[in-house]
Structures are given as structure tokens and as C-alpha cells.
PDB file of C-alpha atoms in Angstrom:
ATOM      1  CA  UNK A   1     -17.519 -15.217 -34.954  1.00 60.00           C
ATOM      2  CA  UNK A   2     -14.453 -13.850 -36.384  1.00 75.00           C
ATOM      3  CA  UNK A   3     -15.646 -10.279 -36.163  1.00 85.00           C
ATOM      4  CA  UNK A   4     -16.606 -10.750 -32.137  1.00 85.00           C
ATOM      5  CA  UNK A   5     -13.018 -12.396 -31.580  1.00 85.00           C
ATOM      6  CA  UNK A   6     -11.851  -9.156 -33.292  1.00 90.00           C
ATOM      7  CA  UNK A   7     -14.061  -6.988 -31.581  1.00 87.00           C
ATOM      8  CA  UNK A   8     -12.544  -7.837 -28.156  1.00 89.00           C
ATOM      9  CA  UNK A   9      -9.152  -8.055 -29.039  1.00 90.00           C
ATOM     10  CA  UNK A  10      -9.107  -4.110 -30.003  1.00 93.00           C
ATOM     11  CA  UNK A  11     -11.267  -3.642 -26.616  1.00 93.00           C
ATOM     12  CA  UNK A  12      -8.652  -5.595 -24.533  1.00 93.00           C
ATOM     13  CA  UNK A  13      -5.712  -3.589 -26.788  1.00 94.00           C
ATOM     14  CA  UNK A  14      -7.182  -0.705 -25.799  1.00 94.00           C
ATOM     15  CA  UNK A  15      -7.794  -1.436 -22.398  1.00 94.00           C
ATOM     16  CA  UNK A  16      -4.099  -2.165 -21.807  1.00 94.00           C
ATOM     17  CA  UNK A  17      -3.030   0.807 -24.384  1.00 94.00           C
ATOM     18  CA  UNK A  18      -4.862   2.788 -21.575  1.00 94.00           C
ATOM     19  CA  UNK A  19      -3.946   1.028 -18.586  1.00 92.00           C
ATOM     20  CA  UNK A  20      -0.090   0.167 -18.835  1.00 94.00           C
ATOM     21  CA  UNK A  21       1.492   3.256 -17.442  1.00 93.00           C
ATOM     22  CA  UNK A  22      -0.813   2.565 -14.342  1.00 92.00           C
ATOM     23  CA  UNK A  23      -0.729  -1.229 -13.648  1.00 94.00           C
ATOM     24  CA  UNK A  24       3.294  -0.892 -13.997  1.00 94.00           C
ATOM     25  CA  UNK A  25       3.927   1.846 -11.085  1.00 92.00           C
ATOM     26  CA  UNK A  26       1.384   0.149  -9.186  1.00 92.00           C
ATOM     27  CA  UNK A  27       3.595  -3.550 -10.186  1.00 92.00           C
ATOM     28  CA  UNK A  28       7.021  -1.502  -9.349  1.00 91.00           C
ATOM     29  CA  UNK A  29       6.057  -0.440  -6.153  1.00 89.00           C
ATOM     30  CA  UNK A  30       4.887  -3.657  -5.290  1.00 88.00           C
ATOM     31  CA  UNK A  31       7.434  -5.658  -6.600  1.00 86.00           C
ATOM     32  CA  UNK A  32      10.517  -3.352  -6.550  1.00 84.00           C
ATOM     33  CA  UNK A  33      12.169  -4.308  -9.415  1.00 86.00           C
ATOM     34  CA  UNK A  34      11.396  -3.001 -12.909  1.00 89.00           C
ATOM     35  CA  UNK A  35      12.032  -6.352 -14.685  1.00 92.00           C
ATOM     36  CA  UNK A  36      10.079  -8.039 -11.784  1.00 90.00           C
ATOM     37  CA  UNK A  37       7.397  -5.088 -11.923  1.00 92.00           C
ATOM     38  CA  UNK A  38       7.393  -6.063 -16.305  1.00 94.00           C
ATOM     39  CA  UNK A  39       6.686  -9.602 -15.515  1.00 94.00           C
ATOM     40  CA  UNK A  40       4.239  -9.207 -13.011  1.00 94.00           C
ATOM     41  CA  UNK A  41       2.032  -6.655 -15.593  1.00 95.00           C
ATOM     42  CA  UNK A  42       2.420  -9.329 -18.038  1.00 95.00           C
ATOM     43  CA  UNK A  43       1.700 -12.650 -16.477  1.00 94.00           C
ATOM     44  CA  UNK A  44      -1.597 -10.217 -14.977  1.00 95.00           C
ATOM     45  CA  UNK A  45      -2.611  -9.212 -18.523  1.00 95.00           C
ATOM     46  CA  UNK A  46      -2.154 -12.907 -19.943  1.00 94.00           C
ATOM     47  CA  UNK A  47      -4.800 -13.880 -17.525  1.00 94.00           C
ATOM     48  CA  UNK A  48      -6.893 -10.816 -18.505  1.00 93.00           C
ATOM     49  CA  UNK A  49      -6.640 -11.511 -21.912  1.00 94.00           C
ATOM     50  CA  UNK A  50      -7.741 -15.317 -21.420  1.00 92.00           C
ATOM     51  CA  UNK A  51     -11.153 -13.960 -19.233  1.00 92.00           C
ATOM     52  CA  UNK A  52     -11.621 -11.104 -21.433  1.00 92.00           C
ATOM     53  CA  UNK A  53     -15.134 -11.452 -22.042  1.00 89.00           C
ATOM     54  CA  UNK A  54     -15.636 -11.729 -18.067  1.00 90.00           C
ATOM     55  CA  UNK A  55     -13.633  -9.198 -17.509  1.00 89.00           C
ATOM     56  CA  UNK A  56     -14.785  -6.652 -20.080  1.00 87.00           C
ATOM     57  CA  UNK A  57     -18.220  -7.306 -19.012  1.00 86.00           C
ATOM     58  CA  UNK A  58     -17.120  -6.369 -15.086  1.00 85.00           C
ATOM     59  CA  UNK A  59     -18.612  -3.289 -13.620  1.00 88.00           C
ATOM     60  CA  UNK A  60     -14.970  -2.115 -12.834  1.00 89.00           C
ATOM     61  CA  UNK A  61     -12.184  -4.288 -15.147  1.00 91.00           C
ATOM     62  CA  UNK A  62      -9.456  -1.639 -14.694  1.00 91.00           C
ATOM     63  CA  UNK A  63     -10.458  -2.886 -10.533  1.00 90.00           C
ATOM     64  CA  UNK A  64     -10.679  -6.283 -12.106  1.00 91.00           C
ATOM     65  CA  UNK A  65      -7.373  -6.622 -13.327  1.00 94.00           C
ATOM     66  CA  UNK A  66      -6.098  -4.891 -10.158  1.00 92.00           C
ATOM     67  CA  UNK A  67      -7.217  -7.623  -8.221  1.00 91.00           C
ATOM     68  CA  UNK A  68      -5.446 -10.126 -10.751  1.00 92.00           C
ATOM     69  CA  UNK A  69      -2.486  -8.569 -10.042  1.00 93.00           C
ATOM     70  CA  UNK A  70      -2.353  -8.743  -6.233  1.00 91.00           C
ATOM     71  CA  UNK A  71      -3.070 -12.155  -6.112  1.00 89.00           C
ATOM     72  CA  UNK A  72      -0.415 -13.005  -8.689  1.00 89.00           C
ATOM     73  CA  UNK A  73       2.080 -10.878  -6.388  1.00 87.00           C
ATOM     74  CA  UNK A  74       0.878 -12.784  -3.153  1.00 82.00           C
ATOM     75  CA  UNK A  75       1.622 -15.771  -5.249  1.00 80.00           C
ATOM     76  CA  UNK A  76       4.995 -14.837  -6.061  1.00 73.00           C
ATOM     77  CA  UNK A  77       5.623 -13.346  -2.636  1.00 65.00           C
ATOM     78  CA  UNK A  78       4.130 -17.134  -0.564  1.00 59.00           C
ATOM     79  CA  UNK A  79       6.972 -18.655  -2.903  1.00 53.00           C
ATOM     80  CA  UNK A  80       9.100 -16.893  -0.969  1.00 47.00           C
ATOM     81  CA  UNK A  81      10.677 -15.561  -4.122  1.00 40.00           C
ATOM     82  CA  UNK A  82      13.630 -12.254  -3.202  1.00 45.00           C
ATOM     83  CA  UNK A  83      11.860  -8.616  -3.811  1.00 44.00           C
ATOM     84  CA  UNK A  84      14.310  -5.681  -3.348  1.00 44.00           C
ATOM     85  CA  UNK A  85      13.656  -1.954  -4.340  1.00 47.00           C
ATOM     86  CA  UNK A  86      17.085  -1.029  -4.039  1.00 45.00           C
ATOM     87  CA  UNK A  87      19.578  -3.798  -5.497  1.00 49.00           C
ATOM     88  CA  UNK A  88      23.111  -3.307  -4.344  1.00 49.00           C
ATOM     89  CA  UNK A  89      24.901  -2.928  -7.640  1.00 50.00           C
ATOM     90  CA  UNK A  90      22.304  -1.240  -9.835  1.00 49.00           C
ATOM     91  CA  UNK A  91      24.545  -0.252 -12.996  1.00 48.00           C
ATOM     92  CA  UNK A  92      22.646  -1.816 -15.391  1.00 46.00           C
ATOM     93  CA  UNK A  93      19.495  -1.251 -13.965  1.00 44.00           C
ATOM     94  CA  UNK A  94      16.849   1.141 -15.898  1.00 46.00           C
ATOM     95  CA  UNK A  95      15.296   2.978 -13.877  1.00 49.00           C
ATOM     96  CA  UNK A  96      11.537   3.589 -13.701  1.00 51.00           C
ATOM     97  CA  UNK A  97      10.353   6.731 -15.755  1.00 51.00           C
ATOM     98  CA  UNK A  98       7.331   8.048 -13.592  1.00 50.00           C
ATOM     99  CA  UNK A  99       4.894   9.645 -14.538  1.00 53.00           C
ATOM    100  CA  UNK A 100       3.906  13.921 -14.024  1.00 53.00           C
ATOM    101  CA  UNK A 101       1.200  13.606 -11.558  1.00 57.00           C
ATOM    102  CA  UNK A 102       3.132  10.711  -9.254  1.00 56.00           C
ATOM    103  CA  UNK A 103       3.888  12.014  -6.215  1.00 54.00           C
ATOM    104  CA  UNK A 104       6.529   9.995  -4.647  1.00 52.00           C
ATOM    105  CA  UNK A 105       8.312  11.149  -8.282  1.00 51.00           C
ATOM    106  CA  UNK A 106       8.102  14.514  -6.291  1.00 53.00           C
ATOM    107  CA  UNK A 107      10.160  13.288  -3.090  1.00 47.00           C
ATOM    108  CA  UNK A 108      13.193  15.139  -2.996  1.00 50.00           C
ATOM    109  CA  UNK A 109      15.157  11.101  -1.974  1.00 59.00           C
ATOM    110  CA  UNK A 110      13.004   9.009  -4.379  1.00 69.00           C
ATOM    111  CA  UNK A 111      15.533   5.877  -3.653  1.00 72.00           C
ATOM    112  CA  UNK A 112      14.948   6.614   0.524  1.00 74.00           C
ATOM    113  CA  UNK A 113      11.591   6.129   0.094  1.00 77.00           C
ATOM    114  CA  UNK A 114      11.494   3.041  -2.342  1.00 80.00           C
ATOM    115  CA  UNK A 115      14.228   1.347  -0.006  1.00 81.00           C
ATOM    116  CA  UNK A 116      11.755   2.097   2.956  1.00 84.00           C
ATOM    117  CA  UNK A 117       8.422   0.842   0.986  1.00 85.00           C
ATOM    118  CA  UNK A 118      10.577  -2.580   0.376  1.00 83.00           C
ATOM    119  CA  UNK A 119      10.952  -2.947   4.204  1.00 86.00           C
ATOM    120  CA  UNK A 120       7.221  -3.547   4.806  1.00 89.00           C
ATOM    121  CA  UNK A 121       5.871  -6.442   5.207  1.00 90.00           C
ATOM    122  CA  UNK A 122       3.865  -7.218   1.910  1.00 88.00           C
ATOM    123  CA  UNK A 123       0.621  -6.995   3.175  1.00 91.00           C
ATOM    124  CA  UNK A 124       1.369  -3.256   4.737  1.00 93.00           C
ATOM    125  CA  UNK A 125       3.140  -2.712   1.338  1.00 91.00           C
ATOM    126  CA  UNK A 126       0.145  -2.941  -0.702  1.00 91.00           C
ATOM    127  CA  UNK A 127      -2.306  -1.571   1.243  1.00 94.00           C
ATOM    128  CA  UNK A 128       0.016   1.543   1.418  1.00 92.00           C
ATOM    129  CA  UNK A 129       0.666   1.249  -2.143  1.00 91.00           C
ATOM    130  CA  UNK A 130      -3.096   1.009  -3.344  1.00 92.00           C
ATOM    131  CA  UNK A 131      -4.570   3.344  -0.820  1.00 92.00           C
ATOM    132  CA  UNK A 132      -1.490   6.270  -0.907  1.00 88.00           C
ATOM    133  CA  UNK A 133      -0.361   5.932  -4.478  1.00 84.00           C
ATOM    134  CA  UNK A 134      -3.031   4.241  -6.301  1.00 87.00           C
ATOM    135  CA  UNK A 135      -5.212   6.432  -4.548  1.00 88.00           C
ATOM    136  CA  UNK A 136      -8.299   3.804  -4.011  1.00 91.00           C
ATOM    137  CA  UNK A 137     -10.714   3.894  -1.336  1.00 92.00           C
ATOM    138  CA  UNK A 138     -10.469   1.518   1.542  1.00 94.00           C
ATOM    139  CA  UNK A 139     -13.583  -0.630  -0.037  1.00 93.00           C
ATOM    140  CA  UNK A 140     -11.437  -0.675  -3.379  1.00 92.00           C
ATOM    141  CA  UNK A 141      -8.217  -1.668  -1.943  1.00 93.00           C
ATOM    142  CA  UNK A 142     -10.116  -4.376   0.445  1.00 93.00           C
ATOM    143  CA  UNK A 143     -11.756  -5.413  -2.597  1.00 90.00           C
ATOM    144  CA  UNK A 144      -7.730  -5.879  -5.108  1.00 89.00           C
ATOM    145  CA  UNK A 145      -6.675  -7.496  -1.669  1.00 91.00           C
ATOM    146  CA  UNK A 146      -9.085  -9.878  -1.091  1.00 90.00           C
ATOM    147  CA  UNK A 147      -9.469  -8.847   2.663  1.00 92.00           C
ATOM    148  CA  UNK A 148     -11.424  -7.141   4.665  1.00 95.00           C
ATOM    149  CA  UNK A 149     -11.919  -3.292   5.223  1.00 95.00           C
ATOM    150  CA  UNK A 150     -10.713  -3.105   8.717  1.00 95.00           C
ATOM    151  CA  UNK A 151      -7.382  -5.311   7.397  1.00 95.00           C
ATOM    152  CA  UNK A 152      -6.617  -2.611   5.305  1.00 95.00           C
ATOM    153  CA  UNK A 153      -7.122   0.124   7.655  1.00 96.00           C
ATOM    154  CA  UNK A 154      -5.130  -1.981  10.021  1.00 96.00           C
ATOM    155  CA  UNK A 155      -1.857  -2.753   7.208  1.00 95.00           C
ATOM    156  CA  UNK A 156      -1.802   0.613   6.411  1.00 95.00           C
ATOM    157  CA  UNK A 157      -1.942   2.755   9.672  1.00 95.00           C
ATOM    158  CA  UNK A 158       0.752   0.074  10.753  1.00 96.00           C
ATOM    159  CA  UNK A 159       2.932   0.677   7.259  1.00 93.00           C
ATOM    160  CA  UNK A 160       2.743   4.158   7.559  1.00 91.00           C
ATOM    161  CA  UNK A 161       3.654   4.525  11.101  1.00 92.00           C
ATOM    162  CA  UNK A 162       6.802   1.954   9.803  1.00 91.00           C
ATOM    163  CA  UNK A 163       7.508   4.699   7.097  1.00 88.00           C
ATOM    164  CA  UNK A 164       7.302   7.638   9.483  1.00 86.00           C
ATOM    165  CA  UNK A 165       9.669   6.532  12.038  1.00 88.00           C
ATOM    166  CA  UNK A 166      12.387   6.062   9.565  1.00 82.00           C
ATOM    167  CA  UNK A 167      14.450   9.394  10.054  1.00 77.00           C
ATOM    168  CA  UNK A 168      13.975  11.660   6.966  1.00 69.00           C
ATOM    169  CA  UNK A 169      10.940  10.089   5.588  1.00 68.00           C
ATOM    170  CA  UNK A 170       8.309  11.430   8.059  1.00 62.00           C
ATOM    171  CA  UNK A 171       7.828  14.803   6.099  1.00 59.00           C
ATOM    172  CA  UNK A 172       7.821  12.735   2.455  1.00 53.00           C
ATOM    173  CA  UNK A 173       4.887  10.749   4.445  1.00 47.00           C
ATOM    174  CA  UNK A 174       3.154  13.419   5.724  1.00 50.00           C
ATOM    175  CA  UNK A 175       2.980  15.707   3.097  1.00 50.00           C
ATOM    176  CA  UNK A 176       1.996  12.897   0.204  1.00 47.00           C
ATOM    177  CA  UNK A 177      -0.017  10.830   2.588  1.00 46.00           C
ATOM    178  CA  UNK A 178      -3.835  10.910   4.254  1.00 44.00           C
ATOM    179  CA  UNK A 179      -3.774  11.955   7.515  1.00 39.00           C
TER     180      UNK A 179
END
């Protein structure tokens, strides 16, 4: 028994060894806040770690935790708790380290964008964020929402249109998004 309990702890390490870099830009973008984006990973992967064996055994657990995740923002988000991407005095704030292939790290006005992304509403924001940046299909990102296909069409034509009538952002948009 001892060995299986081991077993799966070094899968689920490994998982998250593999995963982290990922589930926190997707949590940042969502959230807005580092900190907030930290929390959000771990409260996710506490819940993972709990189900592990059901969501090990999933045909998809990196999709798995995913949807973990949304709901736990949604959560956060109905408890009408503050999200900001841009806070107004950000001195002490560390700021997120992205990684080589992200493209919004390739936006020549990184913070334009981010302060723009935290104007959607949060539905538009993370259909935007899972189908642009997280680069899922629209079955995938229906599936971490928990809504339907057309929803997500719907959330994210109307979040981009948001982001491309906001002067400056319209080539970022273009260029980095589907067309």
C-alpha cells in the first residue's frame, strides 16, 4: 500500500514539475495578479492532489486540472472578490517572468494589453485566454469552462472585438490572434 501511495505521489510531482510554468500564465492572465495567479495554482493543485487517482487515470489530466482551475476562478470571481492586472502602485510587485514561446511576452506594451484583458468581463476573459493563449480548441476550452461550444465562440468573438477597439491594441490582436 505504501509503495502505490508512493507511486502516485512522484506521478502527481511530476505532473506539476511539468505543468507549473503552464497552469500559472494561464492563472495570471486570468486572475491578474501574480500572488492571486500563486494562490489560484495552488488551491487547483490541492484539489488535484486529493483526486489524484481520478485524475491520473483521466484521458486528459493536464485538461483535467484545467477545468479545476476555472471553476475555482468562477468561484472566486461569483464572490465578487477585486481582480486587477494593473494595480496602481505596483513597487513591490514581482512581475511575471514569461516564458520564450508566449506571445503576448512579444507585444511591444505588455502592461496595455494585460490592463485591456482585465477589462473583460470574466467569461470573455477566459475564453480569450484559453482559446488565444492557451491555444485550446473550442471543444477544449468549452470543455475547462463548463459551457457550451457556441458560448465560447460567442465570449470570445465578443472579447476580442472589446480588445480590438481599444486604440493601439488592434495590431497586438491581430497579429497574435485567430482570425
Amino acid at each position: 500500500m505504501g509503495d502505490r501511495k508512493q507511486a502516485r505521489d512522484e506521478e502527481f510531482q511530476s505532473f506539476v514539475i511539468g505543468r507549473w510554468p503552464r497552469l500559472m500564465r494561464t492563472a495570471f492572465l486570468l486572475t491578474g495578479e501574480q500572488h492571486a495567479a500563486e494562490d489560484l495554482v495552488q488551491s487547483t493543485l490541492e484539489q488535484a492532489y486529493v483526486a489524484w487517482r481520478r485524475v491520473g487515470s483521466a484521458d486528459d489530466p493536464e485538461a483535467y486540472v484545467r477545468r479545476v482551475m476555472i471553476n475555482a476562478h468562477a468561484r472566486r470571481h461569483r464572490r465578487r472578490l477585486r481582480e486587477f492586472l494593473a494595480p496602481k502602485d505596483d513597487s513591490g510587485l514581482v512581475r511575471e517572468i514569461a516564458d520564450t514561446g508566449d506571445r503576448i511576452a512579444q507585444a511591444e506594451d505588455r502592461s496595455a494589453l494585460l490592463k485591456a484583458l482585465a477589462e473583460l468581463p470574466p467569461r470573455q476573459r477566459e475564453a480569450v485566454v484559453l482559446r488565444y493563449w492557451e491555444d485550446l480548441t473550442e471543444t477544449q476550452t468549452a470543455e475547462a469552462m463548463g459551457c457550451s461550444v457556441g458560448s465560447v465562440k460567442s465570449n470570445a468573438a465578443k472579447g476580442i472585438a472589446k480588445l480590438r477597439a481599444i486604440p493601439g491594441l488592434a495590431d497586438m490582436v491581430t497579429q497574435g490572434g485567430r482570425k
